[in-house]
PDB file of N, CA and C in Angstrom:
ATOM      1  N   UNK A   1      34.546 128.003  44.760  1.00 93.00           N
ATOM      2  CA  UNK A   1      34.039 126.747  45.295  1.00 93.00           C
ATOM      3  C   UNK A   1      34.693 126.490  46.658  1.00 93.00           C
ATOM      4  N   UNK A   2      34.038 125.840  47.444  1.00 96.00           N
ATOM      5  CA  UNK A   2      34.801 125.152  48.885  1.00 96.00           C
ATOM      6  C   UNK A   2      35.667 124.795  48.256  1.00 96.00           C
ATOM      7  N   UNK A   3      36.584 124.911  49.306  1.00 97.00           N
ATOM      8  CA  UNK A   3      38.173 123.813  49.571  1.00 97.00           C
ATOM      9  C   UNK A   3      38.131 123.256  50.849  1.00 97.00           C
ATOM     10  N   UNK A   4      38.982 122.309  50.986  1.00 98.00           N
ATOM     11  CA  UNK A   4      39.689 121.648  52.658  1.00 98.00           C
ATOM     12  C   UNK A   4      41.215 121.465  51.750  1.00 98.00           C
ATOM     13  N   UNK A   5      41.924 121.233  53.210  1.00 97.00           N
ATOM     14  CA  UNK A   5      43.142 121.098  52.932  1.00 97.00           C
ATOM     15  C   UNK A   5      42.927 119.795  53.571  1.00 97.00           C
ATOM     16  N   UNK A   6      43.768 118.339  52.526  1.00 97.00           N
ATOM     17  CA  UNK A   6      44.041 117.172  53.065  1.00 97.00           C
ATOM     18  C   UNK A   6      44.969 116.927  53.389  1.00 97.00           C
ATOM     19  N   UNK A   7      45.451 116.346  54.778  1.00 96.00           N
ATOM     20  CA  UNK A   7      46.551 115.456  55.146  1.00 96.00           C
ATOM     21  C   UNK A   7      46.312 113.634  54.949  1.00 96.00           C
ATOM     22  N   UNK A   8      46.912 113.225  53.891  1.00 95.00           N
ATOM     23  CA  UNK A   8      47.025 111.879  53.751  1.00 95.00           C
ATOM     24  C   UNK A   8      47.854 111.080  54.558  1.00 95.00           C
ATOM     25  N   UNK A   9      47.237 110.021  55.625  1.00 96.00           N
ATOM     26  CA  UNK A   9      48.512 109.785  56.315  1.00 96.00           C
ATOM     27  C   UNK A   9      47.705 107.988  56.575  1.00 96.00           C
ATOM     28  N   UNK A  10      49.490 107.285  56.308  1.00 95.00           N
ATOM     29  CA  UNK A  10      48.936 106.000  56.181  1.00 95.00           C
ATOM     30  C   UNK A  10      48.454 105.723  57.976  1.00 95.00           C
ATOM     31  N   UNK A  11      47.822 104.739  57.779  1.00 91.00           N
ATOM     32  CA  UNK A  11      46.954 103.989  59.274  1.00 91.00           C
ATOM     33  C   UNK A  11      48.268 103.773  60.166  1.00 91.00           C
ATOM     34  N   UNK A  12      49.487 103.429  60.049  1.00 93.00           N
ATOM     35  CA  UNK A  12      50.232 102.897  60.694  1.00 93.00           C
ATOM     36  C   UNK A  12      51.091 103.628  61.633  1.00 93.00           C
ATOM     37  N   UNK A  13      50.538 105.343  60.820  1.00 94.00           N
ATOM     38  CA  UNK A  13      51.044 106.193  61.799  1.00 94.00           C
ATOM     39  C   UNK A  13      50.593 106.528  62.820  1.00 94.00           C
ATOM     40  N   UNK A  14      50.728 107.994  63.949  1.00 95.00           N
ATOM     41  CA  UNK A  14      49.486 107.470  65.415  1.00 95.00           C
ATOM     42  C   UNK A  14      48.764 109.509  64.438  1.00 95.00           C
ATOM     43  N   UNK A  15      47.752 109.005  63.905  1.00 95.00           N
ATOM     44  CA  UNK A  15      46.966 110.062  63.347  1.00 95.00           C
ATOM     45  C   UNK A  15      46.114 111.017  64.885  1.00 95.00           C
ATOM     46  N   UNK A  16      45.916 110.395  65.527  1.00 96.00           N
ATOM     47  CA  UNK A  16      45.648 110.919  67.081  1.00 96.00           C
ATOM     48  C   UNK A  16      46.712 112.165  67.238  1.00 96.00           C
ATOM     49  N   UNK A  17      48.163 111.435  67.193  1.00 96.00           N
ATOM     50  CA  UNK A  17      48.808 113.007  67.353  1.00 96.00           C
ATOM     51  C   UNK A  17      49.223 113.846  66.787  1.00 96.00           C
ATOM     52  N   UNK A  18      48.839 113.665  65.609  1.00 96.00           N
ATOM     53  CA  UNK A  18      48.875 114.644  63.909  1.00 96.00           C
ATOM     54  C   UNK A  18      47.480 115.101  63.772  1.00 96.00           C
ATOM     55  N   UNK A  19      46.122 114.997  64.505  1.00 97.00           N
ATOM     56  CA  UNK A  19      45.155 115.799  64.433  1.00 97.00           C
ATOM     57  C   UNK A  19      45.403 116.648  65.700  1.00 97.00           C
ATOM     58  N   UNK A  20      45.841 116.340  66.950  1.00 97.00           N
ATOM     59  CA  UNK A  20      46.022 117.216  67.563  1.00 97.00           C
ATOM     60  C   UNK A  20      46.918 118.404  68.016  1.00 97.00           C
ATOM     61  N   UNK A  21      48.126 118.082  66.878  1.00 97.00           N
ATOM     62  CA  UNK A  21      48.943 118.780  66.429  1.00 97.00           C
ATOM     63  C   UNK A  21      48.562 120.015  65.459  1.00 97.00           C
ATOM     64  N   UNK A  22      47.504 119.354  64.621  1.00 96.00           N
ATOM     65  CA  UNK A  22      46.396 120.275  63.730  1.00 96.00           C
ATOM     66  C   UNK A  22      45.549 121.511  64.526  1.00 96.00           C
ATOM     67  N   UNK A  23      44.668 120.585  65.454  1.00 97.00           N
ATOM     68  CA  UNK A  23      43.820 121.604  66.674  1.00 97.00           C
ATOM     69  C   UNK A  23      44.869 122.978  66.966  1.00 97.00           C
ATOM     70  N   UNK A  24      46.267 122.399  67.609  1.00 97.00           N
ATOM     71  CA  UNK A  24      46.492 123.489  67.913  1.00 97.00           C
ATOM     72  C   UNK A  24      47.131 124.523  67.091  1.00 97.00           C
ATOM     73  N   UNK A  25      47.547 123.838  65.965  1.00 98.00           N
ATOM     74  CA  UNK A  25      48.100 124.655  65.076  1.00 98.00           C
ATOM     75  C   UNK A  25      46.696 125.954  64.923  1.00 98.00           C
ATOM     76  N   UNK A  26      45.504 125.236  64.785  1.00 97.00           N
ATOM     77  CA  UNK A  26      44.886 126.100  63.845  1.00 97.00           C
ATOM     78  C   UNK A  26      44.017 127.092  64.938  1.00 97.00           C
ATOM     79  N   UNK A  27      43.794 126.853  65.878  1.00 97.00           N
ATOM     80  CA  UNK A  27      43.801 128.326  67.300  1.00 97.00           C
ATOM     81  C   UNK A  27      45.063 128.516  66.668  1.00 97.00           C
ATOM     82  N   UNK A  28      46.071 128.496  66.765  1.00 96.00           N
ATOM     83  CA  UNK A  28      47.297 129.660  67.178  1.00 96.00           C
ATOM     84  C   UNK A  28      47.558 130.139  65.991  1.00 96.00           C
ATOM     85  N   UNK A  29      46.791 129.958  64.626  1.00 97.00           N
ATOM     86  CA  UNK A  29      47.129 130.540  63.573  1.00 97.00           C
ATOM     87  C   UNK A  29      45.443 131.159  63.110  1.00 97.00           C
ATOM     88  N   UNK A  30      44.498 130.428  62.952  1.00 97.00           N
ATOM     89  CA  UNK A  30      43.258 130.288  62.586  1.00 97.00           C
ATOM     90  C   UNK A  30      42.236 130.462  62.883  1.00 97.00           C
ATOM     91  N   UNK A  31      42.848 130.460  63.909  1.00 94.00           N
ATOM     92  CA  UNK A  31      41.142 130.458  65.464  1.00 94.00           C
ATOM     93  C   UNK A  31      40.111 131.340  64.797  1.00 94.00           C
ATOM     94  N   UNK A  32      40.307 132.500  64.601  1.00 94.00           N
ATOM     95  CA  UNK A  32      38.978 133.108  63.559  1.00 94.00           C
ATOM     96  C   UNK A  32      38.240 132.819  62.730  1.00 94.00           C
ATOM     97  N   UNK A  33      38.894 131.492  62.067  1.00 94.00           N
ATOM     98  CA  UNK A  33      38.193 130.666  61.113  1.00 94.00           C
ATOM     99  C   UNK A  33      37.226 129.651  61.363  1.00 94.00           C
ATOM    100  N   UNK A  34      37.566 129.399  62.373  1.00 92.00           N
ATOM    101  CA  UNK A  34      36.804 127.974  63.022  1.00 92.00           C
ATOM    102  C   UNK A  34      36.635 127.280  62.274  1.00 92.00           C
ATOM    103  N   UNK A  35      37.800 126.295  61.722  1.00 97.00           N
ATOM    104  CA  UNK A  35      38.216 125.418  61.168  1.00 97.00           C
ATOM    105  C   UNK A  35      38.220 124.090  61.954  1.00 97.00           C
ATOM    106  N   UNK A  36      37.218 123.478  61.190  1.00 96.00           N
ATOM    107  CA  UNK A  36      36.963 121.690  62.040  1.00 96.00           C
ATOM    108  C   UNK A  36      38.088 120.741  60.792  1.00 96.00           C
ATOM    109  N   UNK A  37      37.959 119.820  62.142  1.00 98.00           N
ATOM    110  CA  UNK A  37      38.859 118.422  61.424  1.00 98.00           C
ATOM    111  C   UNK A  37      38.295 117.196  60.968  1.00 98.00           C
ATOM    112  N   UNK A  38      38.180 116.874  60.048  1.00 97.00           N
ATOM    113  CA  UNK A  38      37.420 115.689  59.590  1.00 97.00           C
ATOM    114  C   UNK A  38      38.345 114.500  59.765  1.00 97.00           C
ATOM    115  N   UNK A  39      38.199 113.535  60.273  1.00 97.00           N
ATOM    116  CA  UNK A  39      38.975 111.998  59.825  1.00 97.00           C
ATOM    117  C   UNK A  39      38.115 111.045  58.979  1.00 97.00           C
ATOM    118  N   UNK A  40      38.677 110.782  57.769  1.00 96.00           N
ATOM    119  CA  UNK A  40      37.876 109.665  56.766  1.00 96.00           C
ATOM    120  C   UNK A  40      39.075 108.418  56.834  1.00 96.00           C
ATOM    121  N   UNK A  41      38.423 107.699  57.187  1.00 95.00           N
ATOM    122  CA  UNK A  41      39.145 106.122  56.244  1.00 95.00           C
ATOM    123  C   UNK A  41      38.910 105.833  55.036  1.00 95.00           C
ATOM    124  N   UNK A  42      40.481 106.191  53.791  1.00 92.00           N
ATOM    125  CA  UNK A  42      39.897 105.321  52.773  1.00 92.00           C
ATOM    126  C   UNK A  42      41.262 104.369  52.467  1.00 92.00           C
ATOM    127  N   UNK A  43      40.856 103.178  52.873  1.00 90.00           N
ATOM    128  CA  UNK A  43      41.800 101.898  52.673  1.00 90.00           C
ATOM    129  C   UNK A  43      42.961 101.695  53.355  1.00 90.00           C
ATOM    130  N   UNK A  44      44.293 102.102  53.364  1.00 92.00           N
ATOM    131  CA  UNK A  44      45.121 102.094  54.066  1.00 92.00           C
ATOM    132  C   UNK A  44      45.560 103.915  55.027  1.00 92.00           C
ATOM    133  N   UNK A  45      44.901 104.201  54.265  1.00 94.00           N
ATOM    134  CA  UNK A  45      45.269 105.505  55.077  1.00 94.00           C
ATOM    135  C   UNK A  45      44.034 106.365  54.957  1.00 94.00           C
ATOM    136  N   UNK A  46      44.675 107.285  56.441  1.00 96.00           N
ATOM    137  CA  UNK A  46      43.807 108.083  56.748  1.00 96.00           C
ATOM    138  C   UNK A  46      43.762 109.501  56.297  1.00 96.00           C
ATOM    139  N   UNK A  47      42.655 109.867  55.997  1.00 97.00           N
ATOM    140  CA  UNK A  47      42.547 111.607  55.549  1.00 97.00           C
ATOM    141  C   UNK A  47      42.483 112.350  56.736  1.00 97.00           C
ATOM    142  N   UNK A  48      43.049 113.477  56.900  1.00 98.00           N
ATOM    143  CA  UNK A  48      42.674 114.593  58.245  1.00 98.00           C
ATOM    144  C   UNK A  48      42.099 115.698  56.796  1.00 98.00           C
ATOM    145  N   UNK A  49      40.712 116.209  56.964  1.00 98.00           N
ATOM    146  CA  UNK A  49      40.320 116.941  56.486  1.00 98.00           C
ATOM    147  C   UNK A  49      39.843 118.574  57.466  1.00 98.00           C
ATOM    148  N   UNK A  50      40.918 119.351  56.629  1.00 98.00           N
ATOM    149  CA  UNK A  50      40.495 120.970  57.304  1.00 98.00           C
ATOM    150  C   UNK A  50      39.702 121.539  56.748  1.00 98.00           C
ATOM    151  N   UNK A  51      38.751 122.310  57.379  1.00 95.00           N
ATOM    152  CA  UNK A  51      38.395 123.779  56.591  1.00 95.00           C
ATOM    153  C   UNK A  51      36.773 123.630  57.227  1.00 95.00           C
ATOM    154  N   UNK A  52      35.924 124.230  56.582  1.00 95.00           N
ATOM    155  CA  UNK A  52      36.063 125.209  55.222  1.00 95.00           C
ATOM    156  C   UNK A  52      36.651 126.145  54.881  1.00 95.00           C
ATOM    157  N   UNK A  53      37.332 126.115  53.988  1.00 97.00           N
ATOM    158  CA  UNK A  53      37.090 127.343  52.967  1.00 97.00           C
ATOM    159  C   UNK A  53      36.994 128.127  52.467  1.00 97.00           C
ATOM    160  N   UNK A  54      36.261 128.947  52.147  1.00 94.00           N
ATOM    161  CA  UNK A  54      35.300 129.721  51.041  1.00 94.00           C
ATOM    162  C   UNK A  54      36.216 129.718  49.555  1.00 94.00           C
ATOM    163  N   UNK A  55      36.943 129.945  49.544  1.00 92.00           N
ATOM    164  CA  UNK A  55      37.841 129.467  47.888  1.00 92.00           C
ATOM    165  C   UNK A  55      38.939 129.309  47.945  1.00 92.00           C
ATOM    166  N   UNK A  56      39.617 128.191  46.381  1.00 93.00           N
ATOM    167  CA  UNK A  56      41.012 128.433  46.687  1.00 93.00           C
ATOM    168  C   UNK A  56      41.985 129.185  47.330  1.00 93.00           C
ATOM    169  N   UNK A  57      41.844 130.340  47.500  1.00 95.00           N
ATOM    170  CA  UNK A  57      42.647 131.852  47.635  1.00 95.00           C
ATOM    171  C   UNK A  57      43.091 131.325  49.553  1.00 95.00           C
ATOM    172  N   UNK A  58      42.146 131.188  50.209  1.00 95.00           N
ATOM    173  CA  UNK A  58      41.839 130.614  51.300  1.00 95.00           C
ATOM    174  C   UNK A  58      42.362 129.803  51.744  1.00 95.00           C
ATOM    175  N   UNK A  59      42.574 129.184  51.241  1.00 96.00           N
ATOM    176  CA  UNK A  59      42.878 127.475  51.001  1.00 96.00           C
ATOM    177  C   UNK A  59      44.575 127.034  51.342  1.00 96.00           C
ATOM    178  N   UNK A  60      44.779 128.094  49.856  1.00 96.00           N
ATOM    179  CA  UNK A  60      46.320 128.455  49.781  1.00 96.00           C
ATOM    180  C   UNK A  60      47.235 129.369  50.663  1.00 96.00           C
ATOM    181  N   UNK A  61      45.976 129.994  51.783  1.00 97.00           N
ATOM    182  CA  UNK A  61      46.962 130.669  52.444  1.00 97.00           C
ATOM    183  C   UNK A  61      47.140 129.726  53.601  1.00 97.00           C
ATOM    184  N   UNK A  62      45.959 128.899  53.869  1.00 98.00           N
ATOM    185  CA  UNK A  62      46.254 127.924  54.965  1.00 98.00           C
ATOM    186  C   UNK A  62      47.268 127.253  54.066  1.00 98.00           C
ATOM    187  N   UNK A  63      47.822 126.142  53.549  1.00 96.00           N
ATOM    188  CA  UNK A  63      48.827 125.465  53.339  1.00 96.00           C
ATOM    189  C   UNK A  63      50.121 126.156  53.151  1.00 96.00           C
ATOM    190  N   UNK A  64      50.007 127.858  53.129  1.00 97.00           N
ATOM    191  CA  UNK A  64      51.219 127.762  52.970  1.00 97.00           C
ATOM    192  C   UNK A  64      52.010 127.757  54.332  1.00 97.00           C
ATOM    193  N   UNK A  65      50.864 128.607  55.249  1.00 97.00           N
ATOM    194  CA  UNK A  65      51.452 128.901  56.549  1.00 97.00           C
ATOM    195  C   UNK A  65      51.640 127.021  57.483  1.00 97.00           C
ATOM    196  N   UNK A  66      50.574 126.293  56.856  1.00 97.00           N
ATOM    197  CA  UNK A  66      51.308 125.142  57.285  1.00 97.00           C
ATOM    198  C   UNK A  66      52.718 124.401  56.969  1.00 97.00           C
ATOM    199  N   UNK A  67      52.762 124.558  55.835  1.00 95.00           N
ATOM    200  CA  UNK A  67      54.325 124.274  55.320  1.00 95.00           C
ATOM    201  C   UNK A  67      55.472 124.991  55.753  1.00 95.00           C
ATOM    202  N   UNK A  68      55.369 126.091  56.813  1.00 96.00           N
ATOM    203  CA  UNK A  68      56.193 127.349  57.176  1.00 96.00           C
ATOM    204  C   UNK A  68      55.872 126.386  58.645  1.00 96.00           C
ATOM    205  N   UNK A  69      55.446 125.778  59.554  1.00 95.00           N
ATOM    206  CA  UNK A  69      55.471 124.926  60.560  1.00 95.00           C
ATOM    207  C   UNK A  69      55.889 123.572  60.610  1.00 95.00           C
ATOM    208  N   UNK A  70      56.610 123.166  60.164  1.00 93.00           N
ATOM    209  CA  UNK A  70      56.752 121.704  60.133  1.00 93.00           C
ATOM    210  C   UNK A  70      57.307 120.963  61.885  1.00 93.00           C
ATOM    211  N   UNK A  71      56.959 121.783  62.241  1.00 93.00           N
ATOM    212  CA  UNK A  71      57.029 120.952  63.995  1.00 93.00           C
ATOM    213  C   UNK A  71      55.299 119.898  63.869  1.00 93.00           C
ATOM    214  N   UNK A  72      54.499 120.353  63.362  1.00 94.00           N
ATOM    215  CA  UNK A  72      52.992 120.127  63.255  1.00 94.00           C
ATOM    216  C   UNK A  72      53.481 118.450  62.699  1.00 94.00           C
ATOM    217  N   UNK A  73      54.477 118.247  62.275  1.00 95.00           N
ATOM    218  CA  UNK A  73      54.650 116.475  62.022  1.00 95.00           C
ATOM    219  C   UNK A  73      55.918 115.668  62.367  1.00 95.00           C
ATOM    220  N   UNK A  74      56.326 116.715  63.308  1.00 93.00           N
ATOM    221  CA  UNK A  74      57.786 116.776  64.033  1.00 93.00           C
ATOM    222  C   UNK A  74      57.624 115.208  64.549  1.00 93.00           C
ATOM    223  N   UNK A  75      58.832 113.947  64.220  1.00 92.00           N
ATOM    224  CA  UNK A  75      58.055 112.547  64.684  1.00 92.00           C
ATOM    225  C   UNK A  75      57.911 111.764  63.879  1.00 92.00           C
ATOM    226  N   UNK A  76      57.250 112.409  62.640  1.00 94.00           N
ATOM    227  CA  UNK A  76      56.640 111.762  61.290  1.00 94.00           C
ATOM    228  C   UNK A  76      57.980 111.722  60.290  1.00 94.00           C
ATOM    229  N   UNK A  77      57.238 111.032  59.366  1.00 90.00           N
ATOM    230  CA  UNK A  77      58.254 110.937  58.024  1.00 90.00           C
ATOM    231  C   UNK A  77      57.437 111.559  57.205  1.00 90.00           C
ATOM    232  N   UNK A  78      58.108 112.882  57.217  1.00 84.00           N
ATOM    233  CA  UNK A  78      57.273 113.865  56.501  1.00 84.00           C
ATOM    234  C   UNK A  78      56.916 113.185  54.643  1.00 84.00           C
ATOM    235  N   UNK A  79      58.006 112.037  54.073  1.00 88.00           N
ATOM    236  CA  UNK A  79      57.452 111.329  52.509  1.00 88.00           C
ATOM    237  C   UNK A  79      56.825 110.401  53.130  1.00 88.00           C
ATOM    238  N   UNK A  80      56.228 110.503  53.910  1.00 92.00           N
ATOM    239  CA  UNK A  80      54.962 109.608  54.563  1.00 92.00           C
ATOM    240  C   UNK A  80      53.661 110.171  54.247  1.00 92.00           C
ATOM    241  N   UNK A  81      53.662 111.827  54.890  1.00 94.00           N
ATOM    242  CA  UNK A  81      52.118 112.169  54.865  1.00 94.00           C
ATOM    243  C   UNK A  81      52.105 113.263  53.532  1.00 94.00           C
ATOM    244  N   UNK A  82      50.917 113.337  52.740  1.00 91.00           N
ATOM    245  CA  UNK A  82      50.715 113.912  51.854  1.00 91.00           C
ATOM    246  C   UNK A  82      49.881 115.071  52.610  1.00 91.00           C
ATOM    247  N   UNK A  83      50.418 116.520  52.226  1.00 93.00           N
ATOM    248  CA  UNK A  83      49.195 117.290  52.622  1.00 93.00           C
ATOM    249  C   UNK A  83      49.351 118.369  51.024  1.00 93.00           C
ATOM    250  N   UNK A  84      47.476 118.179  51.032  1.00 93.00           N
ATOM    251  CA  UNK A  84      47.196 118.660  49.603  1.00 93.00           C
ATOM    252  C   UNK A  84      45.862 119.719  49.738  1.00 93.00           C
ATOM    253  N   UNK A  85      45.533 120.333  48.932  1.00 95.00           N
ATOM    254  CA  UNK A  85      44.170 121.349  48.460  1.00 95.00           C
ATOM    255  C   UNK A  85      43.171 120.610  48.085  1.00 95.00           C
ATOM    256  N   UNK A  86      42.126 120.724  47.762  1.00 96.00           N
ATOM    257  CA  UNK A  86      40.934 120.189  46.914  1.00 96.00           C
ATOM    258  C   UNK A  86      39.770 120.583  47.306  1.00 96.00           C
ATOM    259  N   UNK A  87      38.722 120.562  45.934  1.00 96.00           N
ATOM    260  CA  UNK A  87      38.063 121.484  46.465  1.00 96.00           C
ATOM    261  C   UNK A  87      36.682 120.421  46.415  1.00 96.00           C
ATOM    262  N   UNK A  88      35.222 121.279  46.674  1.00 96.00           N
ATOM    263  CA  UNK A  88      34.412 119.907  47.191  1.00 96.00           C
ATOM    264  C   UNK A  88      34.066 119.320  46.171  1.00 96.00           C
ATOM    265  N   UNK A  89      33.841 119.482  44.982  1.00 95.00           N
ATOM    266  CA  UNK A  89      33.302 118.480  44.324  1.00 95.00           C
ATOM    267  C   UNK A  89      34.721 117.549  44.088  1.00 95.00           C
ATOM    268  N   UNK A  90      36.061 117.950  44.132  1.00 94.00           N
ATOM    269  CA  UNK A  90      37.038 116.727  44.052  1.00 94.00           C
ATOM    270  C   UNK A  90      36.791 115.901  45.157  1.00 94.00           C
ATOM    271  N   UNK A  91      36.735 116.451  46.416  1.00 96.00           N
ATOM    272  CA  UNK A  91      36.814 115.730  47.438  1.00 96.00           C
ATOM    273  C   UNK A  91      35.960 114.678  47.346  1.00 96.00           C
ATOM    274  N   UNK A  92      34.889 114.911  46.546  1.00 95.00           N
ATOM    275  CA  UNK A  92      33.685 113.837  46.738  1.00 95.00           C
ATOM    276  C   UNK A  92      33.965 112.935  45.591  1.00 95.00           C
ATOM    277  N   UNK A  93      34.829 113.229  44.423  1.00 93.00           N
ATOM    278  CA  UNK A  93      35.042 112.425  43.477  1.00 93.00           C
ATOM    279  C   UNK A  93      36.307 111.623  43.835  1.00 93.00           C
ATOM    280  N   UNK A  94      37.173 112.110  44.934  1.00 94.00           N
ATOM    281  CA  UNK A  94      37.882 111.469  45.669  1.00 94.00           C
ATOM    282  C   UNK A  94      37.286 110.094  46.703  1.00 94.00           C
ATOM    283  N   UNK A  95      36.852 110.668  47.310  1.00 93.00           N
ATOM    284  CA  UNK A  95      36.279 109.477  48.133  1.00 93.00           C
ATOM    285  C   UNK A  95      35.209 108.395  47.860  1.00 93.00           C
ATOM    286  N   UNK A  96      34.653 109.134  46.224  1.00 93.00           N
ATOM    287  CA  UNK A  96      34.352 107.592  45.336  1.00 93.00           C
ATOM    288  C   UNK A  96      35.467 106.892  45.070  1.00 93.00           C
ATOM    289  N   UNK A  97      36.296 107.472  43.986  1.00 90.00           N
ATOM    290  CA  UNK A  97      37.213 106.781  43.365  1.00 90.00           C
ATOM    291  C   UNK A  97      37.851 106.124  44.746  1.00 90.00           C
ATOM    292  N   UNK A  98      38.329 106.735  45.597  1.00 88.00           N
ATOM    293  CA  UNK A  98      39.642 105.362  46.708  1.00 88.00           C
ATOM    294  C   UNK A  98      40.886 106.106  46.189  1.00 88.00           C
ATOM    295  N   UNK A  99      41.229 106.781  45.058  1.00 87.00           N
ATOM    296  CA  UNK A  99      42.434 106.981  44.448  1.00 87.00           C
ATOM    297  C   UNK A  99      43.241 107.983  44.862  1.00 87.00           C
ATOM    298  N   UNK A 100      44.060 108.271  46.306  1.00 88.00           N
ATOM    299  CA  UNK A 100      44.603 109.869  46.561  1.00 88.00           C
ATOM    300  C   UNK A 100      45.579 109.584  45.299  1.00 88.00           C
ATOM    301  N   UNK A 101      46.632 108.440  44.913  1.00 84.00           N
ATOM    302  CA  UNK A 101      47.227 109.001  43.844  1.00 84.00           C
ATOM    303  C   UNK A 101      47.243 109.548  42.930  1.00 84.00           C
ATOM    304  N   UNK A 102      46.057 109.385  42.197  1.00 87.00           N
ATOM    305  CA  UNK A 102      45.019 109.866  40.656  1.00 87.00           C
ATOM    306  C   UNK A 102      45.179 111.722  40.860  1.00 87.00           C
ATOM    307  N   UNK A 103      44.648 111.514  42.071  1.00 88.00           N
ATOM    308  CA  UNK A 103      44.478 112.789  42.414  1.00 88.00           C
ATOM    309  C   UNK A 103      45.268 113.183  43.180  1.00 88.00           C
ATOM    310  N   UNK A 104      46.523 112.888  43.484  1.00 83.00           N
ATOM    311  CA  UNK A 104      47.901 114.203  43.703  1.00 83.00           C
ATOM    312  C   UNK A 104      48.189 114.657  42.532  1.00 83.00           C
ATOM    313  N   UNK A 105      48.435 113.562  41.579  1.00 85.00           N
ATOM    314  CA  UNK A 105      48.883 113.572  40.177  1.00 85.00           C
ATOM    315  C   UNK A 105      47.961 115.153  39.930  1.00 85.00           C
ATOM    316  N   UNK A 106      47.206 115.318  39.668  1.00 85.00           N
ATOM    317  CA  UNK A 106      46.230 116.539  39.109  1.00 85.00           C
ATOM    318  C   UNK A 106      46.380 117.535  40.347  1.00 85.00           C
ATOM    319  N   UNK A 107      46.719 117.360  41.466  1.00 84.00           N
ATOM    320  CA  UNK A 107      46.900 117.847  42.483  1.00 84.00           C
ATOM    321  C   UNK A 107      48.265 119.104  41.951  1.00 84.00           C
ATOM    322  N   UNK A 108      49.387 118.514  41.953  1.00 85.00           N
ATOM    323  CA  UNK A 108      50.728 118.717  41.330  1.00 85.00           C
ATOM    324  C   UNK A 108      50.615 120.081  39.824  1.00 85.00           C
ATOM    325  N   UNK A 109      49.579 119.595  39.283  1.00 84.00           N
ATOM    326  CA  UNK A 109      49.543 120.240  38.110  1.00 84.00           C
ATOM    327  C   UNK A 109      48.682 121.276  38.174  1.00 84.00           C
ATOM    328  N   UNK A 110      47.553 122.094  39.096  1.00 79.00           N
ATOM    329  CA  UNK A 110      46.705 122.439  38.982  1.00 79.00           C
ATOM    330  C   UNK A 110      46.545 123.353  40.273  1.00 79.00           C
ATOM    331  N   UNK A 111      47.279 122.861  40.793  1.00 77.00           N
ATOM    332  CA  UNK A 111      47.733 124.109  41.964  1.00 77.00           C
ATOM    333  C   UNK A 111      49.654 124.211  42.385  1.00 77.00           C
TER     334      UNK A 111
END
């Protein structure tokens, strides 16, 4: 199934320079992928959505090589932003529900 990788990051942070921190991360790691960035508002914070995709396997190699960069939130309070997996039909049962907590919780357990 699709995946994106989510960055959860509350409104109060400047998400402007944590997506463009993203852009370049993902040329200098990704560029073959042509990986777009989504921004959703749901309630107090903002989603940065990566990808596509094509399956978990994918998915997991992008987050890991992001977690091996942490300049990409250099600034931030890294127990500020959540960055997680999911795949599309969560994503869409995500952005009914409103709930990223519901779903780290299963997040945590399942990858």
């Amino acid at each position: 199934e699709i995946h994106y990788f989510l960055l959860a990051i509350p409104k109060k942070e400047d998400v402007n320079q944590i997506n463009f921190n993203l852009i370049n991360f993902n040329l200098d790691n990704f560029d073959n992928l042509n990986l777009g960035i989504t921004r959703i508002e749901l309630g107090d914070t903002s989603l940065l959505k990566v990808g596509t995709f094509s399956g978990a396997g994918n998915a997991v190699i992008y987050r890991d090589v992001f977690l091996k960069h942490p300049e990409i939130l250099k600034g931030f309070d890294p127990k500020e932003i959540s960055g997680f997996l999911i795949s599309e039909s969560n994503f869409l049962k995500l952005i009914d529900d409103k709930d990223i907590v519901k779903y780290y919780l299963y997040y945590e357990n399942h990858y």
